[in-house]
PDB file of C-alpha atoms in Angstrom:
ATOM      1  CA  GLU A   1      11.075  -0.552  18.405  1.00 76.00           C
ATOM      2  CA  PRO A   2       8.310   1.729  19.695  1.00 81.00           C
ATOM      3  CA  GLU A   3       5.187   1.878  17.582  1.00 91.00           C
ATOM      4  CA  VAL A   4       2.138   3.972  16.853  1.00 95.00           C
ATOM      5  CA  THR A   5      -1.083   2.134  17.678  1.00 95.00           C
ATOM      6  CA  GLN A   6      -4.353   2.741  15.856  1.00 96.00           C
ATOM      7  CA  THR A   7      -7.843   1.533  16.692  1.00 94.00           C
ATOM      8  CA  PRO A   8     -10.028   0.158  15.309  1.00 94.00           C
ATOM      9  CA  SER A   9      -8.288  -1.593  12.432  1.00 94.00           C
ATOM     10  CA  HIS A  10     -11.544  -1.581  10.474  1.00 96.00           C
ATOM     11  CA  GLN A  11     -14.535   0.733  10.795  1.00 96.00           C
ATOM     12  CA  VAL A  12     -17.730   0.434   8.802  1.00 97.00           C
ATOM     13  CA  THR A  13     -20.241   3.259   8.991  1.00 97.00           C
ATOM     14  CA  GLN A  14     -23.285   4.622   7.228  1.00 97.00           C
ATOM     15  CA  MET A  15     -23.058   7.798   5.190  1.00 97.00           C
ATOM     16  CA  GLY A  16     -23.808  10.818   7.333  1.00 97.00           C
ATOM     17  CA  GLN A  17     -22.655   9.214  10.567  1.00 97.00           C
ATOM     18  CA  GLU A  18     -19.859  10.537  12.734  1.00 97.00           C
ATOM     19  CA  VAL A  19     -16.720   8.459  13.218  1.00 97.00           C
ATOM     20  CA  ILE A  20     -13.765   8.837  15.528  1.00 97.00           C
ATOM     21  CA  LEU A  21     -10.481   7.209  14.653  1.00 97.00           C
ATOM     22  CA  ARG A  22      -8.072   6.728  17.514  1.00 97.00           C
ATOM     23  CA  CYS A  23      -4.321   6.716  17.714  1.00 97.00           C
ATOM     24  CA  VAL A  24      -1.763   6.326  20.468  1.00 97.00           C
ATOM     25  CA  PRO A  25       1.455   8.007  19.274  1.00 95.00           C
ATOM     26  CA  ILE A  26       4.886   7.063  20.556  1.00 94.00           C
ATOM     27  CA  SER A  27       5.100   8.277  24.122  1.00 91.00           C
ATOM     28  CA  ASN A  28       7.852  10.901  23.894  1.00 88.00           C
ATOM     29  CA  HIS A  29       6.739  12.286  20.530  1.00 91.00           C
ATOM     30  CA  LEU A  30       5.296  15.768  20.317  1.00 89.00           C
ATOM     31  CA  TYR A  31       4.245  16.076  16.681  1.00 91.00           C
ATOM     32  CA  PHE A  32       1.260  14.198  15.319  1.00 93.00           C
ATOM     33  CA  TYR A  33      -0.151  13.675  11.865  1.00 94.00           C
ATOM     34  CA  TRP A  34      -2.997  12.101   9.965  1.00 97.00           C
ATOM     35  CA  TYR A  35      -2.591  10.820   6.431  1.00 96.00           C
ATOM     36  CA  ARG A  36      -5.018   8.859   4.328  1.00 96.00           C
ATOM     37  CA  GLN A  37      -4.778   6.492   1.365  1.00 94.00           C
ATOM     38  CA  ILE A  38      -7.742   5.867  -0.883  1.00 94.00           C
ATOM     39  CA  LEU A  39      -7.540   2.412  -2.470  1.00 90.00           C
ATOM     40  CA  GLY A  40      -5.154   2.464  -5.417  1.00 85.00           C
ATOM     41  CA  GLN A  41      -4.094   6.049  -4.786  1.00 88.00           C
ATOM     42  CA  LYS A  42      -1.191   7.740  -3.058  1.00 91.00           C
ATOM     43  CA  VAL A  43      -0.814   8.438   0.634  1.00 94.00           C
ATOM     44  CA  GLU A  44      -2.064  12.011   1.213  1.00 95.00           C
ATOM     45  CA  PHE A  45      -1.338  14.428   4.028  1.00 94.00           C
ATOM     46  CA  LEU A  46      -4.363  15.574   6.010  1.00 96.00           C
ATOM     47  CA  VAL A  47      -3.155  17.474   9.050  1.00 95.00           C
ATOM     48  CA  SER A  48      -0.270  18.054  11.439  1.00 92.00           C
ATOM     49  CA  PHE A  49      -0.735  18.874  15.129  1.00 92.00           C
ATOM     50  CA  TYR A  50       1.594  20.231  17.771  1.00 89.00           C
ATOM     51  CA  ASN A  51       1.116  21.816  21.164  1.00 88.00           C
ATOM     52  CA  ASN A  52      -2.656  21.284  20.992  1.00 90.00           C
ATOM     53  CA  GLU A  53      -2.968  23.185  17.752  1.00 91.00           C
ATOM     54  CA  ILE A  54      -3.191  22.362  14.081  1.00 93.00           C
ATOM     55  CA  SER A  55       0.110  23.312  12.455  1.00 89.00           C
ATOM     56  CA  GLU A  56      -0.867  22.691   8.871  1.00 89.00           C
ATOM     57  CA  LYS A  57      -3.791  21.129   7.046  1.00 92.00           C
ATOM     58  CA  SER A  58      -4.503  20.141   3.480  1.00 93.00           C
ATOM     59  CA  GLU A  59      -7.478  21.055   1.313  1.00 93.00           C
ATOM     60  CA  ILE A  60      -8.953  17.651   2.095  1.00 94.00           C
ATOM     61  CA  PHE A  61      -9.164  18.569   5.783  1.00 96.00           C
ATOM     62  CA  ASP A  62     -12.359  20.622   5.589  1.00 94.00           C
ATOM     63  CA  ASP A  63     -14.874  21.558   8.291  1.00 95.00           C
ATOM     64  CA  GLN A  64     -16.096  17.973   8.516  1.00 96.00           C
ATOM     65  CA  PHE A  65     -12.744  16.918   9.983  1.00 97.00           C
ATOM     66  CA  SER A  66     -11.329  17.714  13.385  1.00 97.00           C
ATOM     67  CA  VAL A  67      -8.449  16.463  15.497  1.00 97.00           C
ATOM     68  CA  GLU A  68      -7.996  16.360  19.212  1.00 95.00           C
ATOM     69  CA  ARG A  69      -5.549  15.233  21.834  1.00 92.00           C
ATOM     70  CA  PRO A  70      -8.029  14.553  24.628  1.00 86.00           C
ATOM     71  CA  ASP A  71      -5.442  13.314  27.099  1.00 87.00           C
ATOM     72  CA  GLY A  72      -1.717  12.705  27.352  1.00 78.00           C
ATOM     73  CA  SER A  73      -1.698   9.623  25.197  1.00 87.00           C
ATOM     74  CA  ASN A  74      -4.474   9.637  22.584  1.00 93.00           C
ATOM     75  CA  PHE A  75      -4.772  11.537  19.323  1.00 96.00           C
ATOM     76  CA  THR A  76      -8.081  11.360  17.472  1.00 97.00           C
ATOM     77  CA  LEU A  77      -9.478  12.188  14.058  1.00 97.00           C
ATOM     78  CA  LYS A  78     -13.203  12.893  13.895  1.00 97.00           C
ATOM     79  CA  ILE A  79     -15.245  13.000  10.733  1.00 97.00           C
ATOM     80  CA  ARG A  80     -18.555  14.646  11.559  1.00 96.00           C
ATOM     81  CA  SER A  81     -20.753  13.499   8.708  1.00 95.00           C
ATOM     82  CA  THR A  82     -19.098  10.836   6.616  1.00 97.00           C
ATOM     83  CA  LYS A  83     -19.379  10.740   2.839  1.00 96.00           C
ATOM     84  CA  LEU A  84     -18.802   7.830   0.506  1.00 97.00           C
ATOM     85  CA  GLU A  85     -15.562   9.425  -0.675  1.00 96.00           C
ATOM     86  CA  ASP A  86     -14.177   9.362   2.868  1.00 97.00           C
ATOM     87  CA  SER A  87     -13.677   5.617   2.479  1.00 97.00           C
ATOM     88  CA  ALA A  88      -9.927   5.116   2.787  1.00 97.00           C
ATOM     89  CA  MET A  89      -7.130   3.821   4.996  1.00 96.00           C
ATOM     90  CA  TYR A  90      -6.323   6.455   7.588  1.00 98.00           C
ATOM     91  CA  PHE A  91      -2.799   6.500   8.990  1.00 97.00           C
ATOM     92  CA  CYS A  92      -1.718   8.238  12.143  1.00 97.00           C
ATOM     93  CA  ALA A  93       1.947   9.200  12.456  1.00 94.00           C
ATOM     94  CA  SER A  94       4.137  10.843  15.046  1.00 93.00           C
ATOM     95  CA  SER A  95       7.619  12.302  15.285  1.00 89.00           C
ATOM     96  CA  ALA A  96       9.836  13.549  18.067  1.00 87.00           C
ATOM     97  CA  ARG A  97      10.658  16.785  16.254  1.00 80.00           C
ATOM     98  CA  PRO A  98       9.452  18.693  13.198  1.00 76.00           C
ATOM     99  CA  GLY A  99      11.418  19.087  10.025  1.00 69.00           C
ATOM    100  CA  GLY A 100      11.802  17.303   6.738  1.00 63.00           C
ATOM    101  CA  ASN A 101      14.568  15.029   7.943  1.00 68.00           C
ATOM    102  CA  GLU A 102      12.717  13.813  10.983  1.00 75.00           C
ATOM    103  CA  LYS A 103      11.579  10.216  10.928  1.00 81.00           C
ATOM    104  CA  LEU A 104       7.828   9.739  10.914  1.00 86.00           C
ATOM    105  CA  PHE A 105       6.518   6.610  12.574  1.00 90.00           C
ATOM    106  CA  PHE A 106       3.282   5.414  11.034  1.00 93.00           C
ATOM    107  CA  GLY A 107       0.613   3.236  12.581  1.00 95.00           C
ATOM    108  CA  SER A 108      -0.899   0.274  10.759  1.00 94.00           C
ATOM    109  CA  GLY A 109      -3.946   2.281   9.802  1.00 96.00           C
ATOM    110  CA  THR A 110      -7.721   2.212  10.191  1.00 97.00           C
ATOM    111  CA  GLN A 111      -9.631   1.053   7.137  1.00 97.00           C
ATOM    112  CA  LEU A 112     -12.775   3.205   7.006  1.00 97.00           C
ATOM    113  CA  SER A 113     -15.632   2.013   4.827  1.00 97.00           C
ATOM    114  CA  VAL A 114     -18.578   4.362   4.347  1.00 97.00           C
ATOM    115  CA  LEU A 115     -21.707   2.672   2.992  1.00 96.00           C
TER     116      LEU A 115
ATOM    117  CA  GLN B   1       2.221  17.751 -14.197  1.00 65.00           C
ATOM    118  CA  LYS B   2       1.837  15.779 -10.990  1.00 74.00           C
ATOM    119  CA  GLU B   3       3.963  16.925  -8.071  1.00 89.00           C
ATOM    120  CA  VAL B   4       5.521  13.467  -7.620  1.00 93.00           C
ATOM    121  CA  GLU B   5       5.381  10.688 -10.183  1.00 93.00           C
ATOM    122  CA  GLN B   6       6.255   7.061  -9.604  1.00 93.00           C
ATOM    123  CA  ASP B   7       5.822   4.020 -11.826  1.00 83.00           C
ATOM    124  CA  PRO B   8       3.237   1.860 -10.028  1.00 79.00           C
ATOM    125  CA  GLY B   9       4.627  -1.397 -11.415  1.00 82.00           C
ATOM    126  CA  PRO B  10       4.137  -4.173 -10.557  1.00 90.00           C
ATOM    127  CA  LEU B  11       7.788  -5.081 -10.810  1.00 94.00           C
ATOM    128  CA  SER B  12       8.733  -8.762 -10.598  1.00 96.00           C
ATOM    129  CA  VAL B  13      12.366  -9.822 -10.284  1.00 96.00           C
ATOM    130  CA  PRO B  14      14.196 -13.048  -9.400  1.00 97.00           C
ATOM    131  CA  GLU B  15      15.898 -13.373  -6.042  1.00 97.00           C
ATOM    132  CA  GLY B  16      19.377 -11.846  -6.108  1.00 97.00           C
ATOM    133  CA  ALA B  17      18.569  -9.276  -8.790  1.00 97.00           C
ATOM    134  CA  ILE B  18      19.363  -5.587  -8.519  1.00 97.00           C
ATOM    135  CA  VAL B  19      16.188  -3.530  -8.302  1.00 96.00           C
ATOM    136  CA  SER B  20      15.914   0.073  -9.407  1.00 96.00           C
ATOM    137  CA  LEU B  21      12.971   2.170  -8.276  1.00 97.00           C
ATOM    138  CA  ASN B  22      12.507   5.764  -9.393  1.00 96.00           C
ATOM    139  CA  CYS B  23      10.497   8.918  -8.868  1.00 96.00           C
ATOM    140  CA  THR B  24      10.398  12.250 -10.585  1.00 96.00           C
ATOM    141  CA  TYR B  25       9.073  15.466  -9.122  1.00 95.00           C
ATOM    142  CA  SER B  26       8.240  18.954 -10.232  1.00 94.00           C
ATOM    143  CA  ASN B  27       8.520  21.095  -7.090  1.00 90.00           C
ATOM    144  CA  SER B  28      12.032  22.497  -6.775  1.00 88.00           C
ATOM    145  CA  ALA B  29      11.325  23.439  -3.141  1.00 86.00           C
ATOM    146  CA  PHE B  30      11.678  19.807  -2.097  1.00 88.00           C
ATOM    147  CA  GLN B  31      14.821  19.307  -0.041  1.00 86.00           C
ATOM    148  CA  TYR B  32      14.242  16.045   1.822  1.00 88.00           C
ATOM    149  CA  PHE B  33      13.759  12.805  -0.052  1.00 91.00           C
ATOM    150  CA  MET B  34      12.650   9.560   1.502  1.00 92.00           C
ATOM    151  CA  TRP B  35      11.855   5.999   0.604  1.00 95.00           C
ATOM    152  CA  TYR B  36       9.241   4.125   2.571  1.00 95.00           C
ATOM    153  CA  ARG B  37       8.391   0.453   2.425  1.00 96.00           C
ATOM    154  CA  GLN B  38       4.799  -0.640   2.949  1.00 94.00           C
ATOM    155  CA  TYR B  39       3.777  -4.221   3.513  1.00 92.00           C
ATOM    156  CA  SER B  40       0.194  -5.244   2.914  1.00 86.00           C
ATOM    157  CA  ARG B  41      -2.186  -3.912   5.593  1.00 81.00           C
ATOM    158  CA  LYS B  42       0.622  -2.009   7.339  1.00 87.00           C
ATOM    159  CA  GLY B  43       1.672   1.607   7.557  1.00 90.00           C
ATOM    160  CA  PRO B  44       4.659   2.992   5.653  1.00 92.00           C
ATOM    161  CA  GLU B  45       8.035   2.328   7.251  1.00 92.00           C
ATOM    162  CA  LEU B  46      10.985   4.636   6.585  1.00 89.00           C
ATOM    163  CA  LEU B  47      13.858   2.947   4.743  1.00 92.00           C
ATOM    164  CA  MET B  48      16.125   5.791   3.679  1.00 90.00           C
ATOM    165  CA  TYR B  49      16.231   9.537   3.646  1.00 86.00           C
ATOM    166  CA  THR B  50      18.524  11.951   1.841  1.00 87.00           C
ATOM    167  CA  TYR B  51      18.894  15.676   2.158  1.00 82.00           C
ATOM    168  CA  SER B  52      19.438  17.520  -1.132  1.00 80.00           C
ATOM    169  CA  SER B  53      21.472  15.873  -3.895  1.00 82.00           C
ATOM    170  CA  GLY B  54      23.786  12.919  -3.448  1.00 86.00           C
ATOM    171  CA  ASN B  55      23.951   9.258  -2.588  1.00 91.00           C
ATOM    172  CA  LYS B  56      23.334   7.392   0.626  1.00 92.00           C
ATOM    173  CA  GLU B  57      23.998   3.737   1.262  1.00 94.00           C
ATOM    174  CA  ASP B  58      22.621   1.489   3.988  1.00 94.00           C
ATOM    175  CA  GLY B  59      23.379  -2.187   3.633  1.00 96.00           C
ATOM    176  CA  ARG B  60      21.776  -3.474   0.443  1.00 97.00           C
ATOM    177  CA  PHE B  61      19.947  -0.182  -0.151  1.00 97.00           C
ATOM    178  CA  THR B  62      21.279   2.905  -1.957  1.00 97.00           C
ATOM    179  CA  ALA B  63      19.319   6.118  -2.382  1.00 96.00           C
ATOM    180  CA  GLN B  64      20.289   8.661  -5.017  1.00 96.00           C
ATOM    181  CA  VAL B  65      18.994  12.173  -5.522  1.00 95.00           C
ATOM    182  CA  ASP B  66      19.637  14.307  -8.583  1.00 94.00           C
ATOM    183  CA  LYS B  67      18.034  17.661  -7.911  1.00 92.00           C
ATOM    184  CA  SER B  68      19.109  19.088 -11.253  1.00 92.00           C
ATOM    185  CA  SER B  69      17.004  16.457 -13.008  1.00 93.00           C
ATOM    186  CA  LYS B  70      14.375  16.273 -10.245  1.00 94.00           C
ATOM    187  CA  TYR B  71      14.892  12.529 -10.113  1.00 94.00           C
ATOM    188  CA  ILE B  72      15.394  10.151  -7.208  1.00 96.00           C
ATOM    189  CA  SER B  73      16.210   6.461  -7.155  1.00 96.00           C
ATOM    190  CA  LEU B  74      16.358   3.565  -4.753  1.00 97.00           C
ATOM    191  CA  PHE B  75      18.560   0.593  -5.579  1.00 97.00           C
ATOM    192  CA  ILE B  76      18.221  -2.735  -3.829  1.00 97.00           C
ATOM    193  CA  ARG B  77      21.134  -5.136  -4.262  1.00 97.00           C
ATOM    194  CA  ASP B  78      20.841  -8.886  -3.829  1.00 97.00           C
ATOM    195  CA  SER B  79      17.068  -8.639  -3.551  1.00 97.00           C
ATOM    196  CA  GLN B  80      15.321 -11.103  -1.259  1.00 97.00           C
ATOM    197  CA  PRO B  81      11.744 -12.403  -1.201  1.00 96.00           C
ATOM    198  CA  SER B  82      11.327 -10.482   2.064  1.00 95.00           C
ATOM    199  CA  ASP B  83      11.862  -7.268   0.072  1.00 96.00           C
ATOM    200  CA  SER B  84       8.517  -7.888  -1.634  1.00 96.00           C
ATOM    201  CA  ALA B  85       6.403  -4.852  -0.722  1.00 96.00           C
ATOM    202  CA  THR B  86       5.221  -1.532  -2.057  1.00 95.00           C
ATOM    203  CA  TYR B  87       7.950   1.106  -2.134  1.00 97.00           C
ATOM    204  CA  LEU B  88       6.859   4.705  -1.759  1.00 96.00           C
ATOM    205  CA  CYS B  89       8.968   7.731  -2.473  1.00 96.00           C
ATOM    206  CA  ALA B  90       8.180  10.790  -0.378  1.00 93.00           C
ATOM    207  CA  MET B  91       9.431  14.351  -0.321  1.00 90.00           C
ATOM    208  CA  SER B  92       9.170  17.435   1.771  1.00 86.00           C
ATOM    209  CA  ALA B  93      10.168  21.057   1.442  1.00 81.00           C
ATOM    210  CA  LEU B  94      12.398  22.844   3.877  1.00 60.00           C
ATOM    211  CA  ALA B  95       9.646  24.286   6.005  1.00 57.00           C
ATOM    212  CA  GLY B  96       9.717  26.060   9.278  1.00 52.00           C
ATOM    213  CA  GLY B  97       7.327  25.446  12.092  1.00 51.00           C
ATOM    214  CA  ALA B  98       5.840  22.293  13.481  1.00 47.00           C
ATOM    215  CA  THR B  99       5.077  20.462  10.309  1.00 63.00           C
ATOM    216  CA  ASN B 100       6.383  17.489   8.438  1.00 71.00           C
ATOM    217  CA  LYS B 101       4.132  17.371   5.418  1.00 84.00           C
ATOM    218  CA  LEU B 102       5.243  14.603   3.126  1.00 89.00           C
ATOM    219  CA  ILE B 103       4.220  14.342  -0.505  1.00 91.00           C
ATOM    220  CA  PHE B 104       4.138  10.703  -1.569  1.00 93.00           C
ATOM    221  CA  GLY B 105       4.418   8.962  -4.898  1.00 94.00           C
ATOM    222  CA  THR B 106       1.825   6.353  -5.784  1.00 92.00           C
ATOM    223  CA  GLY B 107       4.168   3.502  -4.789  1.00 94.00           C
ATOM    224  CA  THR B 108       5.760   0.689  -6.800  1.00 95.00           C
ATOM    225  CA  LEU B 109       4.712  -2.862  -6.024  1.00 94.00           C
ATOM    226  CA  LEU B 110       7.777  -5.109  -5.997  1.00 96.00           C
ATOM    227  CA  ALA B 111       7.685  -8.910  -6.017  1.00 96.00           C
ATOM    228  CA  VAL B 112      10.952 -10.817  -5.573  1.00 97.00           C
ATOM    229  CA  GLN B 113      10.539 -14.394  -6.763  1.00 96.00           C
ATOM    230  CA  PRO B 114      12.488 -17.105  -4.894  1.00 94.00           C
TER     231      PRO B 114
END
């Protein structure tokens, strides 16, 4: 089965530093998402992206966050100035179509640790 | 009241047992209901989805939705050690546009003992 690939699997950074998390969605998918999961807490929606635009974002996705599709295959999440509370597992997901019944494929995640 | 509530467990059962996992929710706009399975250090993987109220069966798995009670369930028959994972319920509203915002429960950790 096709899969979403995320790199790196682990990222350690100092507070205040910028990080870029990378994702390669499934090749024929057009809708892209970032979710995160703080240890012991639920998976939370951050942002959805389609046609080079943000479709929806949550309150968590403030000005410190940005997303980009720099080329035909990659989808990135940038955190400009990391805070301790940004430490979490970040999941990229993609789907072929929008809609509540559309299957989301999740990557294995990037564990971000902010020291 | 939290939007989606799920008993975090852990839940430990012997191999072959029937497992019942449940979530309640408060937002009556939710129309799509899903169950994801998450193995350690992996992303969530979709197991079942149901639109509106009703039952859906897929092999050993049955998903039930009762919108009147705002209650969803996942049943696993003849549970196997390989079913040991965290099970997440997830829901989304009928929304237009290019979005698929899922609201997840906290997940229930299931251990099936051989």
